[in-house]
Short mmCIF file of C-alpha atoms in Angstrom, two decimals:
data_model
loop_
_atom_site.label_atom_id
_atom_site.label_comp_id
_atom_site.label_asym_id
_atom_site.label_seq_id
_atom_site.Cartn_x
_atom_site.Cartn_y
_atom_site.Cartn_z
CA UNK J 1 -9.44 -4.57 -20.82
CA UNK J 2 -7.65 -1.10 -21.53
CA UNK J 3 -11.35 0.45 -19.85
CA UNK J 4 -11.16 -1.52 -17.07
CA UNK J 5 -7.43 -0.52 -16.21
CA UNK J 6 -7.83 2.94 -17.03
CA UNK J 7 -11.38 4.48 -16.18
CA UNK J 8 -13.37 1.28 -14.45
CA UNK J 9 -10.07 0.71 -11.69
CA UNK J 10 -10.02 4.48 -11.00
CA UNK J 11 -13.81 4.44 -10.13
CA UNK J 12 -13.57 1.17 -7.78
CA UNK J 13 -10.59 3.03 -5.97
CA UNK J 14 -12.37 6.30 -5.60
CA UNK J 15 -15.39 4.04 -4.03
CA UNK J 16 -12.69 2.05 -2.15
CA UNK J 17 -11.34 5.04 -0.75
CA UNK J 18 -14.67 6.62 0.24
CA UNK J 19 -15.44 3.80 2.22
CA UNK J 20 -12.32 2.97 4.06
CA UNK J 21 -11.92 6.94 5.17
CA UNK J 22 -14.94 6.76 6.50
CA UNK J 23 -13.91 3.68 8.55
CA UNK J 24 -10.82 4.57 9.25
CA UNK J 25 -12.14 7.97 10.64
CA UNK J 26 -14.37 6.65 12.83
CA UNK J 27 -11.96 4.35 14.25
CA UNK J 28 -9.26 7.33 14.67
CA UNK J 29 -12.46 9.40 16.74
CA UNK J 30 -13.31 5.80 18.88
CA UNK J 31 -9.68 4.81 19.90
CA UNK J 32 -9.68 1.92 18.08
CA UNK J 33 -7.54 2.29 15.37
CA UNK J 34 -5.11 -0.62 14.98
CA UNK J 35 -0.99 0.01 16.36
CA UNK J 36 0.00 -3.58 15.53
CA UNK J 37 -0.98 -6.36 13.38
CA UNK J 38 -3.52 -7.10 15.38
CA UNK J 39 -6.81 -5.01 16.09
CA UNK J 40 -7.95 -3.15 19.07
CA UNK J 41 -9.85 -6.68 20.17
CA UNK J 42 -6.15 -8.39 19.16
CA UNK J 43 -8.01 -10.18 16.41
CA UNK J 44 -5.31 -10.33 13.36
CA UNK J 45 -6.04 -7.46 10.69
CA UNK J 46 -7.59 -8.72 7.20
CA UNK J 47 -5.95 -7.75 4.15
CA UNK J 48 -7.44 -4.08 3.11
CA UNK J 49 -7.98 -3.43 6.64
CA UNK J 50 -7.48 0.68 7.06
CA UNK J 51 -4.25 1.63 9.40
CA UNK J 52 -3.60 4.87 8.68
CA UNK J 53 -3.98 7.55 6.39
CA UNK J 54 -0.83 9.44 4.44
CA UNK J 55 -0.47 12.92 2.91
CA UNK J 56 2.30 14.00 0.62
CA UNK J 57 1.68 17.64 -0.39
CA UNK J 58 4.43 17.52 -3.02
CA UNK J 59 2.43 15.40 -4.82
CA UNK J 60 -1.24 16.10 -4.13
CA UNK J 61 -1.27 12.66 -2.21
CA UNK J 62 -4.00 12.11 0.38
CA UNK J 63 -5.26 8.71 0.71
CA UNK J 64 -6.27 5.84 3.41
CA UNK J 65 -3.38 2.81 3.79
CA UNK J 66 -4.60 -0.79 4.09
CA UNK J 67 -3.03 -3.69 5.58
CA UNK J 68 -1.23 -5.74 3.53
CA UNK J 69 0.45 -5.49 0.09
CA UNK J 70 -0.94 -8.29 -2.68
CA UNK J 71 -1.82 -7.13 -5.80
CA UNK J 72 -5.66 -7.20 -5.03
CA UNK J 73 -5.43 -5.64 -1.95
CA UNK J 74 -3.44 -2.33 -3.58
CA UNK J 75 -6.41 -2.04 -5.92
CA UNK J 76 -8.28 -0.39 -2.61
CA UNK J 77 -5.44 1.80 -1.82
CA UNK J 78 -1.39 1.97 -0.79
CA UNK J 79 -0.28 -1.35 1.22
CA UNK J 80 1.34 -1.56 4.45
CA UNK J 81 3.41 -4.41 4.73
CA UNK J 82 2.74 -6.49 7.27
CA UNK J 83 6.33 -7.66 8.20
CA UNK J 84 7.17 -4.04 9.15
CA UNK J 85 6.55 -1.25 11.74
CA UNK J 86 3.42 0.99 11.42
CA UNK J 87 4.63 4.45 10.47
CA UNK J 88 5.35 6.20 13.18
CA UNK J 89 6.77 3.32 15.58
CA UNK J 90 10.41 2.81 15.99
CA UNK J 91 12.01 1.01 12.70
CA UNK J 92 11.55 0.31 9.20
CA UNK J 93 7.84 0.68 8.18
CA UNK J 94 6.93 0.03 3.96
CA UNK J 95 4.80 1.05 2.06
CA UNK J 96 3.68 0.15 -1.54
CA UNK J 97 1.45 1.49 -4.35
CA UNK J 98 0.53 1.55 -7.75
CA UNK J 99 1.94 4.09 -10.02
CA UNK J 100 -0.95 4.14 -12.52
CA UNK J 101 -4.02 2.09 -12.25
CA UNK J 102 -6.19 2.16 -9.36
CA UNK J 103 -5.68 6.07 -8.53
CA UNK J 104 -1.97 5.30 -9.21
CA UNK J 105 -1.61 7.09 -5.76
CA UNK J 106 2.45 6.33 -5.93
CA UNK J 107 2.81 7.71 -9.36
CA UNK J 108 4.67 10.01 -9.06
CA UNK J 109 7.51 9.21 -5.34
CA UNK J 110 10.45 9.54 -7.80
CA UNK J 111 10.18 12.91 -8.25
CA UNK J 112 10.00 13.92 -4.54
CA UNK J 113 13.49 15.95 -3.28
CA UNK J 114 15.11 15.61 0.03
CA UNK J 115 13.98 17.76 2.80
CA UNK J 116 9.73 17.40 1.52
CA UNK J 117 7.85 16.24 4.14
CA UNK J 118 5.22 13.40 4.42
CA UNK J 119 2.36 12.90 7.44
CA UNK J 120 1.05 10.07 8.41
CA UNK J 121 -1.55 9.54 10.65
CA UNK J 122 -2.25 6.07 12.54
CA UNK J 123 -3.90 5.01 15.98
CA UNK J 124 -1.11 7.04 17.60
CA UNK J 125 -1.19 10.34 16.07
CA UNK J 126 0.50 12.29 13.52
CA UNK J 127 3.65 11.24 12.19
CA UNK J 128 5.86 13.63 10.14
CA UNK J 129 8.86 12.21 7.91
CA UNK J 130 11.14 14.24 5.71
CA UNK J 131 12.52 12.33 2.33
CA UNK J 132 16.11 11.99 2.14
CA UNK J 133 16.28 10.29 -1.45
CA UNK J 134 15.68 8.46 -4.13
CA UNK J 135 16.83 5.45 -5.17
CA UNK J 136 16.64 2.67 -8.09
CA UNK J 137 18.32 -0.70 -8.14
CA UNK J 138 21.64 -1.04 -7.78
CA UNK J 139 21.73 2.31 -5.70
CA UNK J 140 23.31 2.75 -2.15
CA UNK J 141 21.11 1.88 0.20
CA UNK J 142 20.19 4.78 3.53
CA UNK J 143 22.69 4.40 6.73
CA UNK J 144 21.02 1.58 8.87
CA UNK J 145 18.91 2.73 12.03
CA UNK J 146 20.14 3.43 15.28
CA UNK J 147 18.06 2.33 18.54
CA UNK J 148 15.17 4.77 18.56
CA UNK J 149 14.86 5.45 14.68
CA UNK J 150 12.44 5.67 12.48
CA UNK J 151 12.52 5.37 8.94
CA UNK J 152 9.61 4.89 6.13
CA UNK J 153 10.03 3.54 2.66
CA UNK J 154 7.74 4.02 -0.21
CA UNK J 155 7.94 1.67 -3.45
CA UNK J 156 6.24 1.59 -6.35
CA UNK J 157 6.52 0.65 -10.05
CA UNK J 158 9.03 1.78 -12.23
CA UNK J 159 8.78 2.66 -16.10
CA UNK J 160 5.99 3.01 -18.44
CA UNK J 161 2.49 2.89 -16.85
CA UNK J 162 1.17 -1.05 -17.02
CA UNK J 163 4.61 -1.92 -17.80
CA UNK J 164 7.02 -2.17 -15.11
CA UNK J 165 10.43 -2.62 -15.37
CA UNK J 166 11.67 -2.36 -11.73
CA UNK J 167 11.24 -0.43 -8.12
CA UNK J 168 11.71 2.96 -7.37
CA UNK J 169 12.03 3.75 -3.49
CA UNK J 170 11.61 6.90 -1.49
CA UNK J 171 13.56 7.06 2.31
CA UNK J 172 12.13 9.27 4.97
CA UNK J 173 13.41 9.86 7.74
CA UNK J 174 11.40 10.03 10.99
CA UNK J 175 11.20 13.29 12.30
CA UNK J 176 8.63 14.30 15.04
CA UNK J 177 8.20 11.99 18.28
CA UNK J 178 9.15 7.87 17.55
CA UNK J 179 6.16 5.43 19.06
CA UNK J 180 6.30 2.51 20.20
CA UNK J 181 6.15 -0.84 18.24
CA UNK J 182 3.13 -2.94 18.04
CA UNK J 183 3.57 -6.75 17.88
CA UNK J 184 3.16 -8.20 14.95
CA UNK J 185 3.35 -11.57 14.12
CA UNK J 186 4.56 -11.68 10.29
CA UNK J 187 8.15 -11.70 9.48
CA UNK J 188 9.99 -11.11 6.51
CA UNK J 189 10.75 -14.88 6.46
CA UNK J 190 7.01 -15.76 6.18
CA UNK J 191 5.44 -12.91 4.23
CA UNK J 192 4.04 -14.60 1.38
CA UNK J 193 5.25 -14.14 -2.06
CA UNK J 194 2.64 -12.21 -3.14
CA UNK J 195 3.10 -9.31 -0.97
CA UNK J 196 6.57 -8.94 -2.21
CA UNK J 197 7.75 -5.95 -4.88
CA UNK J 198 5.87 -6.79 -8.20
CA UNK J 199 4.99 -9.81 -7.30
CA UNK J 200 2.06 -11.65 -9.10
CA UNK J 201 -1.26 -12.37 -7.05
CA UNK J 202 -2.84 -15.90 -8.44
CA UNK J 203 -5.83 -15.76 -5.45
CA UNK J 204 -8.00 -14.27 -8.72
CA UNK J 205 -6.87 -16.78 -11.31
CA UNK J 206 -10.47 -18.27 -11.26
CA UNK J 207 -12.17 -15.47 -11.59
CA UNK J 208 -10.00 -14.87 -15.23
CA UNK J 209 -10.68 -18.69 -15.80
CA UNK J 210 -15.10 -17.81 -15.46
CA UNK J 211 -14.37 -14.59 -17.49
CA UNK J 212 -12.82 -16.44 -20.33
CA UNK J 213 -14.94 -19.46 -20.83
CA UNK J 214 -18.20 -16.79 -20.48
CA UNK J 215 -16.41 -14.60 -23.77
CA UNK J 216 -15.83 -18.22 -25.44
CA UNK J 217 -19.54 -18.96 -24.79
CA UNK J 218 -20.74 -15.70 -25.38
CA UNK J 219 -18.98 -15.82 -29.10
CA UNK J 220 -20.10 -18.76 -29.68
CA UNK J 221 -23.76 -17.89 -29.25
CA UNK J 222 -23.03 -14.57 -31.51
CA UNK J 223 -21.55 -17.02 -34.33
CA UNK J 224 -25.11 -19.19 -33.61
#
C-alpha cells in the first residue's frame, strides 16, 4: 500500500499528465478547447477532461487541470470544479489538488506570499493572477467580487502528507483582461458530495472489495 501511494501514484500521474498535455495542446492549437462545462460540440465535459493548464513559478508548478474534483479524478491531475468559473472568466473559479500523492502538485500553496503570480492558460488565452493570501479555517475570508472580477482559489490538504487534518486556501486575484463566462450547468447546490473539500469517493469501493477477497484467496492458497 505505502508503494502504491508513494512511487506507483507518482508514475500513473506522470503518465496521466503526459497524455492529457498532449490533448490539451492540441485542442489549445485547433480552437477547441472547452470555455464552459460543456465542449466545443456542447457535449457536457467527462470527469478528467483537460481545461486548462496552470503554472506557478514559486513553486515549480506546471501541470494540465481536469474537469471535475472527486478523489479519482485528482489522481490525473489538479480539479476544476465544475460549479465554478473557468479561470480566467469573470467570478470565482476553484481549484483543488493533492498535496502529496499523485505528483502532490498542490503541496506546497501555503507557502506562496502575496504579490506571486500564477498563469493559467484555457480556451481563451493566458490568464495571469497575483496571490493575495493565505488562509486556514476559521480565517477571514477575501472582500467579495465586484461586477467584472475575477478571483481564483486553490485548496488542498492540510497537515502531514496522507493525513489531513483540514484545507488550506490560496486567493488570487485576477489581474490581466477578465473573459467572459461559459454556461455551465452544475451548481453548488447539486455538485455531488464527492467533489467537495476532502470528501471521500466510494465509485472505487468494488474495486477494494475484488482486491481483498483476491489477497484472502491468494493466502489461502500460500497456507495450502
Amino acid at each position: 500500500m505505502v508503494f502504491d501511494v508513494t512511487v506507483l501514484s507518482q508514475l500513473q500521474n506522470s503518465v496521466d499528465q503526459q497524455q492529457l498535455r498532449a490533448r490539451f495542446t492540441e485542442e489549445l492549437a485547433a480552437g477547441t478547447a472547452p470555455v464552459s462545462e460543456g465542449d466545443f460540440e456542447n457535449v457536457m465535459l467527462t470527469d478528467g477532461d483537460p481545461v486548462a493548464r496552470i503554472e506557478i513559478p514559486a513553486i515549480g508548478v506546471d501541470t494540465i487541470v481536469v474537469e471535475g474534483t472527486s478523489s479519482g479524478t485528482l489522481t490525473a491531475g489538479p480539479g476544476h470544479r465544475r460549479d465554478t468559473r473557468l479561470p480566467g472568466q469573470v467570478g470565482v473559479s476553484i481549484m483543488m489538488g493533492r498535496a502529496a500523492a499523485y505528483g502532490g502538485p498542490f503541496g506546497s500553496i501555503q507557502t506562496l506570499a502575496p504579490g506571486e503570480t500564477i498563469s493559467v492558460v484555457t480556451g481563451q488565452g493566458e490568464h495571469i493572477y497575483e496571490v493575495i493570501g493565505v488562509r486556514y479555517a476559521g480565517d477571514a475570508s477575501p472582500a467579495p467580487l465586484t461586477a467584472g472580477e475575477g478571483r481564483l482559489i486553490l485548496e488542498s490538504a492540510r497537515g502531514f502528507p496522507f493525513a489531513p487534518v483540514g484545507v488550506v486556501r490560496v486567493d488570487a486575484e485576477l489581474v490581466s483582461q477578465v473573459q467572459p463566462a461559459g454556461a455551465r450547468e452544475t451548481t453548488s447546490r447539486t455538485l455531488p458530495p464527492s467533489h467537495r473539500e476532502l470528501a471521500i469517493d466510494t465509485s472505487t469501493v468494488w474495486a477494494l472489495v475484488f482486491a481483498l477477497q483476491f489477497l484472502v484467496l491468494a493466502e489461502a492458497a500460500a497456507v495450502w
